[in-house]
DNA sequence: AAACAGTGTTTCATATAATGAAACGTTTTA
DNA sequence: TAAAACGTTTCATTATATGAAACACTGTTT
């Protein structure tokens, strides 16, 4: 909305603002409700949606409601950045999931958040389910803490300045200095734990993935309910995840 | 450009027209070259690209060139339609690829073309490689012919009216009546062959995937070089593909 | 060292094209 | 039957996208 007054094309901004309303939780929108939600005029909204539909960016449901269209699927699959990472992470993630039988995630840091690039879901009924392409807070997830830990010091400082460490549960680290200490520990042990810091009952363990210059470029995490996730298994989990990380690293060299 | 004069928002149309220039073959664009390519004014192009960048739809390279951005990755992963199909096709496709050791594709019909929703690549060096989310002609691919064959008769007629059957190789079926006969044969035998009709040296075999109303909603194909693809194996391939198709069907019920 | 060709970027007067209140035509609900 | 919801169209208004030209910068060529 209130951008840097950078001479942007307002129609295009509006169009993508409308698209942002389409989420996992609300996949369909009618003209009026979307106009109301975004505070745009009915006519404007109608014409923008109409335009987006004619481009294949949206498509109409049976109910005359709009849905995200296949043009976005097409464009999304062309996004070059991280594409290689996604491709090479697939098999290793599946191997980890097969051994540990919990949901495995693969992500990178983008705009101070964790961006999930890939996943393999646990075969069990009770499991974590995250949307590929979605973002999550970095400071209270195992995967995010790994990615933060191996950032250059200046960038960690910037992160702490930019982000407010809100509590998600009673376990969330909400103090900057405490987080710094935690990151230091993670660098030393080369893995991170999330002990119900994002969500009660949810425990994760994450490890870094390196490029050939030994920079951390991504992270793998395993997530499961606290009822199944016993601390005595951690050593075992670590060696399995490590193997997966190395497989990804090898395929990129 | 010359749409149905449907009162579209031209800026939005232009924005997506610019995005269409980003393909697998050309992933980066500068302002001037893109303006030239699309016939837009430099300033207009500059501002549109700028707008798209500020939205995360594009991002800048080191060279000041633009690349498709993560916003599109995010949106692409939210496209609901066919998402279920993609999810449930993954494991069966991998099983087929493991047994046959050739590239396996999974697609649907969209706008008179085959839309590739998923794939598993052959482990062998010489292999077919298709872009997920990309489109291909239906009439000269095995997967496309299966999808056409099980369309309602009226829709087949419409297809033949709308599409011109251009020859891709000497084997391409370019005659409407001949294609009708071919589709009839495919319906009877429940599989389609592409005997180098799209590309010389490339042979494919495809079979339908049904929903619980016994309508064909998607198709699986196996593609390989004619040097490896022997006709005496077809019976074997068919039973393997069939098993995969049934696995997908079962998981959707 | 100077001129040149290539970028991306900014300016500003102009006219095009997006805008929104209101009216319209359907369908769904009361 | 009325009312309320929806998507859609109209049309005068003015806000906003436009493009030629100038600008700033970079790397290359003379």
Coordinates of C-alpha atoms (C1' of nucleotides) in Angstrom, one line a residue:
Chain A
X1 CA 0.0 0.0 0.0
X2 CA 2.1 2.8 1.4
X3 CA 5.3 1.9 -0.5
X4 CA 8.3 4.1 -0.7
X5 CA 6.4 6.3 -3.2
X6 CA 8.6 4.7 -5.8
X7 CA 6.4 5.4 -8.9
X8 CA 4.8 2.0 -8.9
X9 CA 2.0 0.9 -11.2
X10 CA -0.9 0.9 -8.9
X11 CA -3.1 -1.4 -11.0
X12 CA -0.4 -4.1 -10.9
X13 CA 0.1 -3.6 -7.2
X14 CA -3.7 -4.0 -6.7
X15 CA -3.8 -7.1 -8.8
X16 CA -1.2 -8.8 -6.7
X17 CA -2.7 -7.6 -3.5
X18 CA -5.9 -9.3 -4.6
X19 CA -4.0 -12.5 -5.4
X20 CA -2.5 -12.4 -1.8
X21 CA -6.0 -13.0 -0.5
X22 CA -6.0 -16.5 -1.9
X23 CA -4.5 -18.7 0.8
X24 CA -4.7 -22.3 1.9
X25 CA -7.5 -21.4 4.3
X26 CA -9.5 -19.3 1.8
X27 CA -9.1 -20.6 -1.7
X28 CA -12.2 -19.0 -3.3
X29 CA -13.3 -15.4 -3.5
X30 CA -16.3 -13.6 -4.9
X31 CA -16.1 -10.1 -6.3
X32 CA -17.9 -8.3 -3.5
X33 CA -16.3 -10.0 -0.5
X34 CA -12.8 -9.5 -2.0
X35 CA -13.5 -5.9 -2.7
X36 CA -14.7 -5.5 0.9
X37 CA -11.7 -7.3 2.3
X38 CA -9.2 -5.2 0.5
X39 CA -11.1 -2.0 0.6
X40 CA -11.3 -1.6 -3.2
X41 CA -14.3 -0.5 -5.2
X42 CA -16.5 -3.3 -6.5
X43 CA -16.1 -2.3 -10.1
X44 CA -12.3 -2.0 -9.9
X45 CA -12.1 -5.4 -8.2
X46 CA -14.5 -6.9 -10.7
X47 CA -12.4 -5.7 -13.6
X48 CA -9.1 -6.7 -12.1
X49 CA -10.4 -10.2 -11.3
X50 CA -11.8 -10.3 -14.8
X51 CA -8.4 -9.4 -16.3
X52 CA -6.6 -11.9 -14.2
X53 CA -9.0 -14.6 -15.3
X54 CA -8.6 -13.8 -18.9
X55 CA -4.8 -14.2 -18.4
X56 CA -5.3 -17.6 -16.7
X57 CA -4.0 -16.3 -13.5
X58 CA -7.4 -16.9 -11.9
X59 CA -10.1 -19.2 -12.9
X60 CA -13.8 -19.4 -12.1
X61 CA -15.3 -22.1 -10.1
X62 CA -18.8 -23.5 -10.6
X63 CA -20.1 -21.1 -8.0
X64 CA -18.8 -18.1 -10.0
X65 CA -16.1 -17.7 -7.4
X66 CA -12.5 -17.2 -8.4
X67 CA -9.6 -19.6 -7.7
X68 CA -5.9 -19.3 -8.4
X69 CA -5.3 -20.5 -12.0
X70 CA -2.8 -22.6 -13.8
X71 CA -0.8 -19.7 -15.1
X72 CA 0.5 -19.3 -11.6
X73 CA 1.4 -23.0 -11.5
X74 CA 3.2 -22.6 -14.7
X75 CA 5.1 -19.5 -13.6
X76 CA 5.8 -20.9 -10.2
X77 CA 7.5 -23.9 -11.7
X78 CA 9.8 -21.6 -13.7
X79 CA 11.2 -19.8 -10.7
X80 CA 14.9 -20.5 -11.1
X81 CA 16.2 -19.6 -7.7
X82 CA 16.3 -22.5 -5.4
X83 CA 15.0 -24.8 -8.1
X84 CA 18.1 -26.9 -8.1
X85 CA 18.0 -27.2 -4.3
X86 CA 14.4 -28.4 -4.5
X87 CA 15.3 -31.0 -7.1
X88 CA 18.3 -32.5 -5.3
X89 CA 16.6 -32.5 -1.9
X90 CA 13.8 -34.7 -2.9
X91 CA 15.3 -38.2 -2.7
X92 CA 17.4 -37.5 0.5
X93 CA 14.3 -36.1 2.2
X94 CA 12.4 -39.2 1.3
X95 CA 15.1 -41.5 2.7
X96 CA 15.1 -39.6 6.0
X97 CA 11.3 -39.8 6.2
X98 CA 11.4 -43.5 5.5
X99 CA 13.9 -44.1 8.3
X100 CA 12.5 -41.8 11.0
X101 CA 8.8 -41.9 10.0
X102 CA 8.3 -38.2 10.8
X103 CA 7.7 -35.2 8.5
X104 CA 10.9 -33.9 7.0
X105 CA 11.3 -30.3 5.8
X106 CA 13.8 -28.5 3.7
X107 CA 14.1 -24.7 3.7
X108 CA 16.2 -21.6 3.2
X109 CA 16.2 -18.2 4.7
X110 CA 14.4 -15.5 2.7
X111 CA 13.5 -12.1 3.9
X112 CA 14.2 -12.9 7.5
X113 CA 11.9 -15.9 7.4
X114 CA 12.2 -19.6 6.7
X115 CA 10.9 -20.4 3.2
X116 CA 9.9 -24.1 2.9
X117 CA 11.2 -25.4 -0.4
X118 CA 10.4 -29.1 0.0
X119 CA 9.0 -31.6 2.4
X120 CA 8.1 -35.3 2.8
X121 CA 5.3 -36.0 5.1
X122 CA 5.3 -38.6 7.9
X123 CA 3.4 -41.8 7.0
X124 CA 1.8 -41.7 10.4
X125 CA -1.6 -40.2 11.1
X126 CA -0.5 -37.6 13.6
X127 CA 1.9 -35.4 11.7
X128 CA 3.0 -31.9 10.9
X129 CA 1.8 -30.4 7.7
X130 CA 3.4 -27.3 6.2
X131 CA 2.7 -25.7 2.9
X132 CA 5.6 -25.7 0.4
X133 CA 6.3 -22.1 -0.6
X134 CA 5.0 -20.7 2.7
X135 CA 7.0 -18.8 5.3
X136 CA 7.5 -19.3 9.0
X137 CA 9.2 -17.4 11.8
X138 CA 12.9 -18.2 12.0
X139 CA 13.6 -17.6 15.7
X140 CA 11.3 -20.2 17.0
X141 CA 11.8 -23.1 14.6
X142 CA 14.7 -25.5 14.5
X143 CA 15.2 -25.0 10.8
X144 CA 15.1 -21.3 11.2
X145 CA 17.6 -21.3 14.1
X146 CA 20.1 -23.3 12.1
X147 CA 19.8 -20.9 9.2
X148 CA 20.3 -17.9 11.5
X149 CA 23.1 -19.5 13.4
X150 CA 25.4 -19.7 10.4
X151 CA 24.7 -16.3 9.1
X152 CA 27.5 -13.7 9.2
X153 CA 27.5 -11.9 12.5
X154 CA 26.4 -8.6 11.0
X155 CA 23.3 -10.2 9.5
X156 CA 22.4 -11.8 12.8
X157 CA 22.5 -8.4 14.4
X158 CA 20.4 -7.0 11.6
X159 CA 17.9 -9.8 12.0
X160 CA 17.6 -9.1 15.7
X161 CA 17.0 -5.5 15.0
X162 CA 14.4 -6.1 12.4
X163 CA 12.4 -8.8 14.0
X164 CA 10.4 -8.8 17.2
X165 CA 10.7 -12.0 19.2
X166 CA 7.1 -12.6 20.1
X167 CA 6.2 -15.6 22.2
X168 CA 4.4 -18.4 20.4
X169 CA 4.5 -20.7 23.5
X170 CA 6.0 -20.4 26.9
X171 CA 9.2 -22.0 25.5
X172 CA 9.8 -19.4 22.8
X173 CA 13.1 -17.6 23.1
X174 CA 12.0 -14.0 23.3
X175 CA 15.2 -12.4 24.5
X176 CA 17.8 -11.3 21.9
X177 CA 20.8 -12.2 24.0
X178 CA 19.4 -15.6 24.9
X179 CA 18.8 -16.2 21.2
X180 CA 22.4 -15.2 20.5
X181 CA 23.6 -17.8 23.0
X182 CA 21.3 -20.4 21.5
X183 CA 22.7 -19.7 18.0
X184 CA 26.2 -20.1 19.4
X185 CA 25.4 -23.4 20.8
X186 CA 23.8 -24.5 17.5
X187 CA 27.0 -23.5 15.6
X188 CA 29.0 -25.6 18.0
X189 CA 26.9 -28.8 18.0
X190 CA 25.8 -28.4 14.3
X191 CA 22.2 -29.0 15.0
X192 CA 19.2 -27.1 16.4
X193 CA 16.3 -28.2 18.5
X194 CA 12.9 -26.7 18.7
X195 CA 11.4 -27.8 22.1
X196 CA 7.8 -26.7 21.6
X197 CA 8.9 -23.1 20.9
X198 CA 6.6 -22.6 18.0
X199 CA 3.7 -24.8 19.0
X200 CA 2.9 -26.8 22.1
X201 CA 3.5 -30.5 21.5
X202 CA 5.7 -30.0 18.5
X203 CA 9.4 -30.9 18.6
X204 CA 11.9 -30.4 15.8
X205 CA 15.5 -31.1 15.1
X206 CA 17.3 -29.4 12.2
X207 CA 20.8 -29.6 10.6
X208 CA 22.6 -27.4 8.1
X209 CA 23.2 -28.2 4.4
X210 CA 26.5 -26.8 3.1
X211 CA 27.7 -25.8 -0.3
X212 CA 31.2 -26.6 -1.6
X213 CA 32.5 -23.4 0.1
X214 CA 31.3 -24.7 3.4
X215 CA 28.6 -22.0 3.6
X216 CA 25.2 -23.0 5.0
X217 CA 22.7 -22.6 2.2
X218 CA 19.8 -24.6 3.5
X219 CA 18.6 -26.7 6.3
X220 CA 16.8 -30.0 6.9
X221 CA 14.4 -30.6 9.8
X222 CA 12.5 -33.5 11.2
X223 CA 9.3 -32.6 13.1
X224 CA 7.1 -34.7 15.3
X225 CA 4.7 -34.7 18.2
X226 CA 6.4 -34.6 21.6
X227 CA 4.7 -37.9 22.5
X228 CA 6.8 -39.7 19.9
X229 CA 9.9 -37.5 19.9
X230 CA 12.2 -38.9 22.6
X231 CA 15.4 -37.2 23.4
X232 CA 17.3 -40.5 23.6
X233 CA 16.7 -40.9 19.9
X234 CA 18.4 -37.6 19.0
X235 CA 21.8 -39.1 18.3
X236 CA 20.2 -41.6 15.9
X237 CA 18.2 -38.8 14.2
X238 CA 21.2 -36.7 13.8
X239 CA 23.2 -39.4 12.0
X240 CA 20.3 -40.1 9.7
X241 CA 19.7 -36.4 8.9
X242 CA 23.4 -35.8 8.4
X243 CA 23.5 -38.6 5.8
X244 CA 20.7 -36.9 4.0
X245 CA 22.4 -33.5 4.1
X246 CA 25.6 -35.0 2.8
X247 CA 23.7 -36.6 -0.1
X248 CA 22.3 -33.2 -1.1
X249 CA 25.7 -31.6 -0.8
X250 CA 27.3 -34.4 -2.9
X251 CA 24.7 -34.0 -5.7
X252 CA 25.4 -30.3 -6.0
X253 CA 29.2 -30.5 -6.3
Chain B
X1 CA -3.1 -7.6 -27.0
X2 CA -6.1 -7.7 -29.2
X3 CA -8.4 -9.3 -26.7
X4 CA -12.2 -9.5 -26.9
X5 CA -12.3 -5.8 -25.9
X6 CA -13.6 -7.0 -22.6
X7 CA -12.6 -3.9 -20.6
X8 CA -9.4 -5.4 -19.2
X9 CA -6.9 -3.6 -17.1
X10 CA -4.1 -3.0 -19.6
X11 CA -1.4 -2.5 -17.0
X12 CA -2.1 -5.9 -15.5
X13 CA -2.2 -7.5 -18.9
X14 CA 1.1 -5.9 -19.8
X15 CA 2.7 -7.0 -16.5
X16 CA 1.8 -10.6 -17.2
X17 CA 2.8 -10.3 -20.8
X18 CA 6.2 -9.3 -19.5
X19 CA 6.3 -12.3 -17.1
X20 CA 5.6 -14.6 -20.0
X21 CA 9.0 -13.6 -21.5
X22 CA 10.7 -15.5 -18.7
X23 CA 11.1 -19.1 -19.8
X24 CA 13.4 -22.0 -19.2
X25 CA 15.6 -20.9 -22.1
X26 CA 15.7 -17.2 -21.2
X27 CA 15.5 -16.7 -17.4
X28 CA 17.0 -13.2 -17.2
X29 CA 15.9 -10.0 -18.8
X30 CA 17.1 -6.4 -18.8
X31 CA 14.7 -3.5 -19.1
X32 CA 15.7 -2.5 -22.6
X33 CA 15.8 -5.9 -24.2
X34 CA 12.4 -6.8 -22.7
X35 CA 10.9 -3.5 -23.8
X36 CA 12.2 -4.2 -27.3
X37 CA 11.0 -7.8 -27.3
X38 CA 7.5 -6.9 -26.2
X39 CA 7.2 -3.6 -28.1
X40 CA 6.6 -1.6 -25.0
X41 CA 8.2 1.7 -24.2
X42 CA 11.3 1.6 -22.1
X43 CA 9.9 3.8 -19.3
X44 CA 6.7 1.7 -19.1
X45 CA 8.7 -1.5 -19.0
X46 CA 11.0 -0.1 -16.4
X47 CA 8.2 0.9 -14.1
X48 CA 6.3 -2.4 -14.6
X49 CA 9.4 -4.4 -13.8
X50 CA 10.1 -2.2 -10.9
X51 CA 6.6 -2.7 -9.6
X52 CA 6.8 -6.4 -10.0
X53 CA 10.1 -6.4 -8.2
X54 CA 8.8 -4.5 -5.2
X55 CA 6.1 -7.1 -5.0
X56 CA 8.6 -10.0 -5.0
X57 CA 7.2 -11.2 -8.3
X58 CA 10.6 -10.5 -9.9
X59 CA 13.9 -10.1 -8.3
X60 CA 17.2 -8.6 -9.5
X61 CA 20.2 -10.6 -10.3
X62 CA 23.8 -9.4 -9.7
X63 CA 23.9 -8.1 -13.3
X64 CA 20.9 -5.8 -12.7
X65 CA 18.9 -8.3 -14.7
X66 CA 15.5 -9.5 -13.6
X67 CA 14.6 -13.0 -12.6
X68 CA 11.3 -14.6 -11.6
X69 CA 10.9 -14.1 -7.9
X70 CA 9.7 -16.2 -5.0
X71 CA 6.3 -14.7 -4.8
X72 CA 5.5 -16.7 -7.9
X73 CA 6.8 -19.8 -6.3
X74 CA 4.6 -19.1 -3.3
X75 CA 1.5 -18.5 -5.4
X76 CA 2.3 -21.4 -7.7
X77 CA 2.3 -23.8 -4.7
X78 CA -1.2 -22.5 -3.7
X79 CA -2.9 -23.4 -6.9
X80 CA -5.6 -25.7 -5.7
X81 CA -6.7 -27.2 -8.9
X82 CA -4.8 -30.4 -9.7
X83 CA -2.8 -30.1 -6.5
X84 CA -4.3 -33.3 -5.1
X85 CA -3.5 -35.1 -8.3
X86 CA 0.1 -34.0 -8.1
X87 CA 0.4 -35.1 -4.5
X88 CA -1.0 -38.6 -5.0
X89 CA 0.8 -39.2 -8.3
X90 CA 4.2 -38.8 -6.8
X91 CA 4.9 -42.2 -5.3
X92 CA 3.2 -44.3 -8.1
X93 CA 5.2 -42.4 -10.7
X94 CA 8.4 -43.2 -8.8
X95 CA 7.5 -46.8 -8.6
X96 CA 6.9 -47.0 -12.3
X97 CA 10.2 -45.2 -13.0
X98 CA 12.1 -47.6 -10.7
X99 CA 10.7 -50.6 -12.6
X100 CA 10.9 -49.4 -16.2
X101 CA 13.9 -47.1 -15.8
X102 CA 12.5 -44.5 -18.2
X103 CA 11.1 -41.1 -17.6
X104 CA 7.5 -41.1 -16.4
X105 CA 5.1 -38.2 -16.9
X106 CA 1.7 -37.3 -15.4
X107 CA -0.6 -34.8 -17.0
X108 CA -4.0 -33.5 -17.7
X109 CA -5.7 -31.7 -20.6
X110 CA -5.9 -27.9 -20.2
X111 CA -6.9 -25.5 -22.9
X112 CA -6.6 -28.2 -25.6
X113 CA -3.0 -29.0 -24.6
X114 CA -1.3 -31.4 -22.3
X115 CA -0.3 -29.8 -19.0
X116 CA 2.5 -31.7 -17.2
X117 CA 1.7 -31.9 -13.5
X118 CA 4.4 -34.2 -12.4
X119 CA 7.3 -36.4 -13.6
X120 CA 10.0 -38.7 -12.5
X121 CA 13.1 -38.8 -14.6
X122 CA 14.8 -41.8 -15.9
X123 CA 17.9 -42.7 -14.0
X124 CA 19.7 -43.3 -17.3
X125 CA 21.8 -40.7 -19.1
X126 CA 19.8 -40.6 -22.3
X127 CA 16.4 -39.4 -21.2
X128 CA 13.5 -37.2 -21.9
X129 CA 13.3 -34.0 -19.9
X130 CA 10.1 -31.9 -19.6
X131 CA 9.3 -28.9 -17.6
X132 CA 6.6 -29.4 -15.0
X133 CA 3.9 -26.8 -15.6
X134 CA 4.7 -26.6 -19.3
X135 CA 2.4 -27.4 -22.1
X136 CA 2.7 -29.7 -25.1
X137 CA 0.6 -30.5 -28.2
X138 CA -2.0 -33.2 -27.4
X139 CA -2.4 -34.8 -30.9
X140 CA 1.1 -36.0 -31.3
X141 CA 1.9 -37.3 -27.8
X142 CA 0.8 -40.5 -26.2
X143 CA -0.4 -38.8 -23.0
X144 CA -2.3 -36.2 -25.1
X145 CA -3.9 -38.8 -27.3
X146 CA -5.2 -40.7 -24.2
X147 CA -6.7 -37.6 -22.8
X148 CA -8.3 -36.7 -26.1
X149 CA -9.6 -40.2 -26.7
X150 CA -11.7 -40.3 -23.5
X151 CA -13.2 -36.8 -24.0
X152 CA -16.9 -36.5 -24.8
X153 CA -17.4 -36.7 -28.6
X154 CA -18.5 -33.1 -28.9
X155 CA -15.3 -32.0 -27.2
X156 CA -13.2 -34.0 -29.6
X157 CA -15.0 -32.4 -32.5
X158 CA -14.3 -29.0 -31.0
X159 CA -10.7 -29.9 -30.5
X160 CA -10.3 -30.9 -34.1
X161 CA -11.9 -27.6 -35.2
X162 CA -9.7 -25.5 -32.9
X163 CA -6.3 -27.1 -33.5
X164 CA -4.3 -27.4 -36.6
X165 CA -2.6 -30.8 -36.9
X166 CA 0.8 -29.7 -37.9
X167 CA 3.5 -32.3 -38.7
X168 CA 6.2 -32.6 -36.1
X169 CA 7.8 -35.6 -37.8
X170 CA 7.0 -37.8 -40.7
X171 CA 4.9 -40.0 -38.3
X172 CA 2.7 -37.2 -37.0
X173 CA -1.0 -37.8 -37.6
X174 CA -2.0 -34.7 -39.5
X175 CA -5.4 -35.9 -40.8
X176 CA -8.5 -35.3 -38.6
X177 CA -10.2 -38.5 -39.6
X178 CA -7.1 -40.6 -39.1
X179 CA -6.8 -39.1 -35.6
X180 CA -10.4 -39.9 -34.9
X181 CA -9.7 -43.6 -35.8
X182 CA -6.5 -43.5 -33.7
X183 CA -8.5 -42.2 -30.7
X184 CA -11.1 -45.0 -31.2
X185 CA -8.4 -47.6 -31.1
X186 CA -7.0 -46.0 -28.0
X187 CA -10.3 -46.2 -26.3
X188 CA -10.6 -49.9 -27.2
X189 CA -7.1 -50.9 -26.0
X190 CA -6.9 -48.5 -23.1
X191 CA -3.5 -47.3 -24.0
X192 CA -1.8 -45.0 -26.5
X193 CA 1.5 -45.1 -28.3
X194 CA 3.5 -42.2 -29.7
X195 CA 5.7 -43.8 -32.3
X196 CA 8.0 -40.8 -32.9
X197 CA 5.1 -38.6 -33.7
X198 CA 6.4 -35.6 -31.8
X199 CA 10.1 -36.1 -32.1
X200 CA 12.3 -38.5 -34.0
X201 CA 13.8 -41.2 -31.9
X202 CA 11.2 -40.7 -29.1
X203 CA 8.6 -43.3 -28.2
X204 CA 6.0 -43.1 -25.5
X205 CA 3.2 -45.2 -24.1
X206 CA 0.4 -43.7 -22.1
X207 CA -2.6 -45.0 -20.1
X208 CA -5.6 -43.2 -18.5
X209 CA -6.2 -42.5 -14.8
X210 CA -9.9 -42.7 -13.8
X211 CA -11.8 -41.0 -11.1
X212 CA -14.4 -42.9 -9.1
X213 CA -17.1 -42.1 -11.7
X214 CA -14.9 -43.9 -14.3
X215 CA -14.1 -40.6 -16.1
X216 CA -10.6 -40.1 -17.3
X217 CA -9.1 -37.2 -15.5
X218 CA -5.4 -37.6 -16.1
X219 CA -2.9 -39.8 -17.9
X220 CA 0.5 -41.4 -17.2
X221 CA 3.1 -41.9 -19.8
X222 CA 6.5 -43.5 -20.1
X223 CA 8.9 -42.1 -22.6
X224 CA 12.2 -43.4 -23.9
X225 CA 14.5 -43.4 -26.9
X226 CA 13.5 -45.8 -29.7
X227 CA 16.8 -47.6 -29.3
X228 CA 15.7 -48.9 -25.9
X229 CA 12.0 -48.9 -26.3
X230 CA 11.2 -52.4 -27.8
X231 CA 7.7 -53.3 -28.8
X232 CA 8.0 -56.7 -27.2
X233 CA 8.1 -55.0 -23.8
X234 CA 4.8 -53.2 -24.3
X235 CA 2.7 -55.8 -22.5
X236 CA 5.1 -55.6 -19.5
X237 CA 5.1 -51.8 -19.5
X238 CA 1.3 -51.7 -19.7
X239 CA 0.9 -53.9 -16.6
X240 CA 3.4 -51.7 -14.7
X241 CA 1.8 -48.5 -15.7
X242 CA -1.7 -49.9 -15.0
X243 CA -0.6 -50.7 -11.5
X244 CA 0.6 -47.1 -11.0
X245 CA -2.6 -45.7 -12.3
X246 CA -4.7 -47.9 -10.0
X247 CA -2.6 -46.7 -7.1
X248 CA -3.4 -43.1 -7.9
X249 CA -7.0 -44.0 -8.3
X250 CA -7.2 -45.8 -5.0
X251 CA -5.6 -42.9 -3.1
X252 CA -8.2 -40.5 -4.4
X253 CA -11.3 -42.5 -3.4
Chain C
dA1 C1' 42.3 10.5 -22.1
dA2 C1' 38.4 11.4 -24.7
dA3 C1' 34.6 9.9 -27.2
dC4 C1' 31.3 6.5 -27.6
dA5 C1' 27.9 3.0 -26.9
dG6 C1' 25.6 0.6 -23.7
dT7 C1' 23.0 0.3 -19.4
dG8 C1' 19.2 1.8 -15.9
dT9 C1' 16.7 5.9 -14.3
dT10 C1' 14.1 10.4 -13.9
dT11 C1' 11.5 14.2 -15.7
dC12 C1' 7.2 16.4 -17.2
dA13 C1' 3.4 17.8 -20.2
dT14 C1' -0.3 15.2 -22.3
dA15 C1' -4.0 12.2 -23.0
dT16 C1' -5.3 7.9 -22.1
dA17 C1' -7.3 4.6 -19.3
dA18 C1' -8.6 3.5 -14.5
dT19 C1' -12.1 4.9 -11.4
dG20 C1' -16.6 4.7 -8.6
dA21 C1' -21.6 5.9 -7.8
dA22 C1' -25.4 4.4 -9.6
dA23 C1' -28.4 1.6 -12.3
dC24 C1' -29.2 -3.1 -14.2
dG25 C1' -30.3 -8.0 -14.6
dT26 C1' -30.2 -12.4 -12.2
dT27 C1' -30.3 -15.5 -8.7
dT28 C1' -31.0 -16.8 -3.8
dT29 C1' -33.1 -16.0 0.5
dA30 C1' -36.9 -14.5 3.7
Chain D
dT1 C1' -43.8 -11.4 -3.4
dA2 C1' -40.5 -8.8 -1.5
dA3 C1' -36.0 -8.2 -0.3
dA4 C1' -31.3 -9.0 -0.3
dA5 C1' -27.6 -10.9 -2.3
dC6 C1' -24.8 -11.4 -6.2
dG7 C1' -22.1 -10.2 -10.7
dT8 C1' -22.2 -6.8 -14.4
dT9 C1' -22.5 -2.4 -17.2
dT10 C1' -22.7 2.5 -17.8
dC11 C1' -20.6 7.0 -18.1
dA12 C1' -18.8 11.4 -16.6
dT13 C1' -14.6 12.6 -14.1
dT14 C1' -10.0 13.0 -12.9
dA15 C1' -6.3 10.5 -11.5
dT16 C1' -2.7 7.9 -13.5
dA17 C1' 0.0 5.6 -17.0
dT18 C1' 2.5 7.2 -20.8
dG19 C1' 6.7 8.2 -23.8
dA20 C1' 10.2 11.4 -25.7
dA21 C1' 13.9 13.3 -24.1
dA22 C1' 17.4 14.2 -20.8
dC23 C1' 20.3 12.2 -17.2
dA24 C1' 23.6 9.4 -14.6
dC25 C1' 26.5 5.7 -14.8
dT26 C1' 29.4 1.9 -16.6
dG27 C1' 32.5 -0.3 -19.6
dT28 C1' 34.5 -0.3 -24.1
dT29 C1' 36.8 1.7 -28.1
dT30 C1' 39.4 4.9 -30.4

